[in-house]
PDB file of C-alpha atoms and ligand atoms in Angstrom:
ATOM      1  CA  MET A  93     -38.061 -10.731   4.964  1.00 46.00           C
ATOM      2  CA  GLU A  94     -37.896 -14.510   5.067  1.00 49.00           C
ATOM      3  CA  SER A  95     -34.430 -14.536   3.569  1.00 50.00           C
ATOM      4  CA  GLU A  96     -33.114 -12.549   6.525  1.00 52.00           C
ATOM      5  CA  THR A  97     -34.208 -15.290   8.989  1.00 54.00           C
ATOM      6  CA  GLN A  98     -32.009 -17.993   7.381  1.00 55.00           C
ATOM      7  CA  PRO A  99     -28.440 -18.069   8.601  1.00 58.00           C
ATOM      8  CA  LYS A 100     -26.063 -16.636   6.041  1.00 61.00           C
ATOM      9  CA  GLY A 101     -23.236 -18.819   4.675  1.00 60.00           C
ATOM     10  CA  THR A 102     -24.968 -22.222   5.007  1.00 72.00           C
ATOM     11  CA  PRO A 103     -24.617 -23.154   1.285  1.00 78.00           C
ATOM     12  CA  ARG A 104     -21.001 -21.986   1.374  1.00 78.00           C
ATOM     13  CA  ARG A 105     -20.222 -24.098   4.456  1.00 81.00           C
ATOM     14  CA  GLY A 106     -21.758 -27.139   2.791  1.00 83.00           C
ATOM     15  CA  PHE A 107     -19.707 -26.604  -0.330  1.00 82.00           C
ATOM     16  CA  LEU A 108     -16.486 -26.127   1.646  1.00 85.00           C
ATOM     17  CA  SER A 109     -17.216 -29.256   3.657  1.00 86.00           C
ATOM     18  CA  TRP A 110     -17.784 -31.214   0.449  1.00 83.00           C
ATOM     19  CA  VAL A 111     -14.531 -29.888  -1.100  1.00 85.00           C
ATOM     20  CA  SER A 112     -12.642 -30.712   2.093  1.00 86.00           C
ATOM     21  CA  SER A 113     -14.011 -34.265   2.130  1.00 86.00           C
ATOM     22  CA  MET A 114     -13.179 -34.832  -1.532  1.00 85.00           C
ATOM     23  CA  THR A 115      -9.657 -33.512  -0.997  1.00 83.00           C
ATOM     24  CA  MET A 116      -9.188 -35.838   1.953  1.00 85.00           C
ATOM     25  CA  PHE A 117     -10.482 -38.864  -0.005  1.00 77.00           C
ATOM     26  CA  GLY A 118      -8.272 -37.935  -2.956  1.00 76.00           C
ATOM     27  CA  GLY A 119      -5.224 -37.722  -0.718  1.00 77.00           C
ATOM     28  CA  LEU A 120      -5.986 -41.048   0.942  1.00 79.00           C
ATOM     29  CA  ALA A 121      -6.569 -42.740  -2.422  1.00 74.00           C
ATOM     30  CA  ALA A 122      -3.298 -41.368  -3.803  1.00 74.00           C
ATOM     31  CA  GLY A 123      -1.393 -42.411  -0.679  1.00 75.00           C
ATOM     32  CA  TYR A 124      -2.786 -45.937  -0.526  1.00 73.00           C
ATOM     33  CA  GLY A 125      -2.482 -46.298  -4.305  1.00 60.00           C
ATOM     34  CA  THR A 126       1.205 -45.439  -4.173  1.00 62.00           C
ATOM     35  CA  LEU A 127       1.704 -47.829  -1.265  1.00 65.00           C
ATOM     36  CA  ALA A 128      -0.089 -50.603  -3.172  1.00 59.00           C
ATOM     37  CA  ALA A 129       2.063 -49.994  -6.268  1.00 53.00           C
ATOM     38  CA  ILE A 130       5.292 -50.195  -4.234  1.00 55.00           C
ATOM     39  CA  ALA A 131       4.106 -53.327  -2.425  1.00 60.00           C
ATOM     40  CA  GLY A 132       3.129 -54.921  -5.752  1.00 51.00           C
ATOM     41  CA  ARG A 133       6.575 -54.332  -7.244  1.00 52.00           C
ATOM     42  CA  PHE A 134       8.163 -55.768  -4.114  1.00 57.00           C
ATOM     43  CA  LEU A 135       5.906 -58.825  -3.903  1.00 55.00           C
ATOM     44  CA  PHE A 136       5.756 -59.528  -7.638  1.00 52.00           C
ATOM     45  CA  PRO A 137       9.069 -58.422  -9.180  1.00 51.00           C
ATOM     46  CA  SER A 138       9.289 -58.355 -12.948  1.00 50.00           C
ATOM     47  CA  ASN A 139      10.960 -61.309 -14.657  1.00 50.00           C
ATOM     48  CA  HIS A 140      11.835 -59.105 -17.592  1.00 50.00           C
ATOM     49  CA  PRO A 141      14.931 -57.016 -16.971  1.00 52.00           C
ATOM     50  CA  ASP A 142      14.483 -53.576 -18.376  1.00 65.00           C
ATOM     51  CA  ASN A 143      17.374 -51.830 -16.732  1.00 86.00           C
ATOM     52  CA  TRP A 144      19.253 -50.734 -19.828  1.00 92.00           C
ATOM     53  CA  GLN A 145      22.423 -48.809 -19.117  1.00 91.00           C
ATOM     54  CA  PHE A 146      24.564 -46.992 -21.669  1.00 93.00           C
ATOM     55  CA  VAL A 147      27.964 -48.636 -22.258  1.00 94.00           C
ATOM     56  CA  ALA A 148      29.655 -46.967 -25.227  1.00 94.00           C
ATOM     57  CA  THR A 149      29.188 -45.603 -28.701  1.00 95.00           C
ATOM     58  CA  LEU A 150      29.915 -48.218 -31.376  1.00 94.00           C
ATOM     59  CA  GLU A 151      32.607 -46.037 -32.925  1.00 93.00           C
ATOM     60  CA  ASN A 152      34.495 -45.875 -29.617  1.00 93.00           C
ATOM     61  CA  LEU A 153      34.688 -49.656 -29.217  1.00 93.00           C
ATOM     62  CA  VAL A 154      37.148 -50.796 -31.876  1.00 93.00           C
ATOM     63  CA  VAL A 155      37.094 -54.337 -33.258  1.00 93.00           C
ATOM     64  CA  GLY A 156      39.269 -56.588 -31.099  1.00 93.00           C
ATOM     65  CA  GLN A 157      39.141 -54.252 -28.128  1.00 94.00           C
ATOM     66  CA  SER A 158      37.215 -54.521 -24.912  1.00 96.00           C
ATOM     67  CA  LEU A 159      36.289 -52.232 -22.113  1.00 95.00           C
ATOM     68  CA  SER A 160      35.734 -52.730 -18.430  1.00 95.00           C
ATOM     69  CA  TYR A 161      32.320 -51.803 -17.148  1.00 92.00           C
ATOM     70  CA  ARG A 162      31.364 -51.538 -13.515  1.00 92.00           C
ATOM     71  CA  THR A 163      27.698 -51.525 -12.595  1.00 89.00           C
ATOM     72  CA  PRO A 164      26.372 -49.017 -10.051  1.00 85.00           C
ATOM     73  CA  GLY A 165      26.120 -51.998  -7.654  1.00 86.00           C
ATOM     74  CA  GLY A 166      29.823 -52.840  -8.161  1.00 90.00           C
ATOM     75  CA  ALA A 167      29.607 -55.874 -10.496  1.00 92.00           C
ATOM     76  CA  ARG A 168      32.560 -56.002 -12.922  1.00 96.00           C
ATOM     77  CA  ILE A 169      31.818 -56.731 -16.585  1.00 97.00           C
ATOM     78  CA  VAL A 170      33.989 -56.922 -19.693  1.00 97.00           C
ATOM     79  CA  VAL A 171      32.376 -55.787 -22.967  1.00 97.00           C
ATOM     80  CA  ALA A 172      34.197 -56.906 -26.114  1.00 97.00           C
ATOM     81  CA  ARG A 173      33.738 -56.157 -29.794  1.00 96.00           C
ATOM     82  CA  GLN A 174      34.703 -59.403 -31.487  1.00 95.00           C
ATOM     83  CA  ALA A 175      34.125 -58.739 -35.197  1.00 93.00           C
ATOM     84  CA  THR A 176      33.581 -55.974 -37.730  1.00 91.00           C
ATOM     85  CA  GLY A 177      30.098 -54.656 -38.383  1.00 91.00           C
ATOM     86  CA  ASP A 178      27.548 -52.966 -36.194  1.00 92.00           C
ATOM     87  CA  SER A 179      25.271 -55.953 -35.628  1.00 93.00           C
ATOM     88  CA  LEU A 180      24.636 -57.181 -32.110  1.00 95.00           C
ATOM     89  CA  GLU A 181      26.273 -60.611 -32.535  1.00 95.00           C
ATOM     90  CA  ASN A 182      29.652 -58.892 -32.840  1.00 96.00           C
ATOM     91  CA  PHE A 183      29.487 -57.746 -29.223  1.00 97.00           C
ATOM     92  CA  VAL A 184      29.504 -59.663 -25.970  1.00 97.00           C
ATOM     93  CA  ALA A 185      29.222 -58.656 -22.321  1.00 97.00           C
ATOM     94  CA  LEU A 186      30.431 -61.102 -19.693  1.00 98.00           C
ATOM     95  CA  SER A 187      31.245 -60.982 -16.027  1.00 97.00           C
ATOM     96  CA  SER A 188      34.955 -60.269 -15.710  1.00 97.00           C
ATOM     97  CA  VAL A 189      35.108 -62.094 -12.384  1.00 97.00           C
ATOM     98  CA  CYS A 190      36.536 -65.581 -12.817  1.00 98.00           C
ATOM     99  CA  PRO A 191      34.139 -68.151 -11.347  1.00 97.00           C
ATOM    100  CA  HIS A 192      37.102 -70.162 -10.026  1.00 97.00           C
ATOM    101  CA  LEU A 193      38.565 -67.840  -7.377  1.00 97.00           C
ATOM    102  CA  GLY A 194      37.497 -64.395  -8.523  1.00 97.00           C
ATOM    103  CA  CYS A 195      40.493 -63.063 -10.473  1.00 98.00           C
ATOM    104  CA  ALA A 196      39.943 -60.600 -13.323  1.00 97.00           C
ATOM    105  CA  VAL A 197      39.240 -62.153 -16.713  1.00 97.00           C
ATOM    106  CA  HIS A 198      40.203 -60.235 -19.871  1.00 97.00           C
ATOM    107  CA  TRP A 199      39.505 -60.537 -23.603  1.00 97.00           C
ATOM    108  CA  GLU A 200      42.324 -61.764 -25.871  1.00 97.00           C
ATOM    109  CA  ALA A 201      41.304 -60.883 -29.406  1.00 95.00           C
ATOM    110  CA  ASN A 202      44.333 -62.584 -31.008  1.00 95.00           C
ATOM    111  CA  ASN A 203      43.374 -65.891 -29.360  1.00 96.00           C
ATOM    112  CA  ASN A 204      39.613 -65.310 -29.656  1.00 95.00           C
ATOM    113  CA  ARG A 205      39.105 -66.136 -25.991  1.00 97.00           C
ATOM    114  CA  PHE A 206      38.740 -64.742 -22.503  1.00 98.00           C
ATOM    115  CA  PHE A 207      41.620 -65.542 -20.203  1.00 98.00           C
ATOM    116  CA  CYS A 208      42.180 -65.608 -16.456  1.00 98.00           C
ATOM    117  CA  PRO A 209      45.897 -65.341 -15.635  1.00 98.00           C
ATOM    118  CA  CYS A 210      45.646 -66.607 -12.054  1.00 98.00           C
ATOM    119  CA  HIS A 211      45.384 -70.304 -12.907  1.00 98.00           C
ATOM    120  CA  ASN A 212      45.229 -70.203 -16.721  1.00 98.00           C
ATOM    121  CA  GLY A 213      41.472 -70.270 -16.892  1.00 98.00           C
ATOM    122  CA  ILE A 214      40.273 -70.198 -20.505  1.00 98.00           C
ATOM    123  CA  PHE A 215      36.814 -69.251 -21.815  1.00 98.00           C
ATOM    124  CA  ASP A 216      35.594 -69.204 -25.419  1.00 97.00           C
ATOM    125  CA  SER A 217      34.306 -66.016 -27.080  1.00 96.00           C
ATOM    126  CA  GLY A 218      30.858 -66.604 -25.549  1.00 96.00           C
ATOM    127  CA  GLY A 219      32.149 -67.138 -22.001  1.00 97.00           C
ATOM    128  CA  LYS A 220      31.987 -70.941 -21.858  1.00 98.00           C
ATOM    129  CA  ALA A 221      34.873 -72.419 -19.866  1.00 98.00           C
ATOM    130  CA  THR A 222      37.195 -74.460 -22.094  1.00 98.00           C
ATOM    131  CA  GLY A 223      40.378 -74.811 -20.063  1.00 97.00           C
ATOM    132  CA  GLY A 224      41.921 -74.677 -16.609  1.00 97.00           C
ATOM    133  CA  PRO A 225      40.093 -74.997 -13.296  1.00 98.00           C
ATOM    134  CA  PRO A 226      36.868 -73.275 -14.525  1.00 98.00           C
ATOM    135  CA  ALA A 227      36.475 -75.887 -17.288  1.00 98.00           C
ATOM    136  CA  ALA A 228      37.163 -78.734 -14.853  1.00 97.00           C
ATOM    137  CA  ALA A 229      34.416 -77.372 -12.592  1.00 97.00           C
ATOM    138  CA  ASN A 230      32.110 -76.478 -15.524  1.00 97.00           C
ATOM    139  CA  GLN A 231      32.062 -72.797 -14.450  1.00 96.00           C
ATOM    140  CA  SER A 232      31.313 -70.359 -17.244  1.00 97.00           C
ATOM    141  CA  LEU A 233      31.183 -66.562 -17.218  1.00 98.00           C
ATOM    142  CA  LYS A 234      27.840 -64.910 -16.624  1.00 96.00           C
ATOM    143  CA  LYS A 235      26.514 -63.292 -19.807  1.00 96.00           C
ATOM    144  CA  TYR A 236      24.616 -59.978 -19.943  1.00 95.00           C
ATOM    145  CA  PRO A 237      22.144 -58.977 -22.682  1.00 95.00           C
ATOM    146  CA  LEU A 238      23.138 -56.119 -24.972  1.00 96.00           C
ATOM    147  CA  LYS A 239      21.208 -53.966 -27.419  1.00 95.00           C
ATOM    148  CA  ILE A 240      22.136 -51.347 -29.992  1.00 96.00           C
ATOM    149  CA  GLU A 241      20.110 -48.204 -30.624  1.00 95.00           C
ATOM    150  CA  ASN A 242      21.177 -45.342 -32.871  1.00 94.00           C
ATOM    151  CA  GLY A 243      24.843 -46.327 -32.747  1.00 94.00           C
ATOM    152  CA  LEU A 244      24.871 -46.671 -28.967  1.00 96.00           C
ATOM    153  CA  LEU A 245      25.526 -49.888 -27.045  1.00 96.00           C
ATOM    154  CA  TYR A 246      23.407 -50.644 -23.974  1.00 95.00           C
ATOM    155  CA  ILE A 247      23.611 -53.411 -21.400  1.00 94.00           C
ATOM    156  CA  SER A 248      20.715 -54.885 -19.457  1.00 93.00           C
ATOM    157  CA  LEU A 249      21.456 -55.290 -15.782  1.00 89.00           C
ATOM    158  CA  PRO A 250      19.491 -57.130 -13.133  1.00 81.00           C
ATOM    159  CA  ALA A 251      18.046 -54.831 -10.492  1.00 73.00           C
ATOM    160  CA  GLU A 252      20.377 -56.140  -7.781  1.00 67.00           C
ATOM    161  CA  SER A 253      23.448 -55.003  -9.753  1.00 63.00           C
ATOM    162  CA  ILE A 254      22.111 -51.466  -9.996  1.00 60.00           C
ATOM    163  CA  ALA A 255      21.216 -50.855  -6.367  1.00 61.00           C
TER     164      ALA A 255
HETATM  165  S1  LIG B 564      40.866 -67.576 -10.491  1.00 50.74           S
HETATM  166 FE1  LIG B 564      40.618 -67.783 -12.612  1.00 50.74          FE
HETATM  167  S2  LIG B 564      41.411 -69.700 -13.058  1.00 50.74           S
HETATM  168 FE2  LIG B 564      41.660 -69.537 -10.928  1.00 50.74          FE
END
């Protein structure tokens, strides 16, 4: 008889209230956690570029040849294979924009140099200016890190050249 005097559903209401509260706290924690993670990446950007982008298979980049690569952000890069062998030192990736007035620089395998035809700008195989106006102004080509994995060539790009 006593059990009939207690209102039915009280334990169930308590449980549902508890589940509702926990769900709300979980949602708030997930929301603020995501916001904190985004803010942290914005306020403390990584100094270690890890934006590796596929460039080419090693077999498709013949010794002495180069290819033009354009980043998703529009930066123009020339990637050259300068010697035989699949080791990393035989490849180089440099900005193909001349630091003098912005003409396109290209790889000349027979002269082992990069060349800008606009004002005869000359750069060595590593991108250091050695002749013409870029050398006079000590303006070299920007170099990009490369890596090789399983016969594939990748380039590391700064975040601003991807966006
Ligand atoms: S733009 Fe390249 S040397 Fe002038």
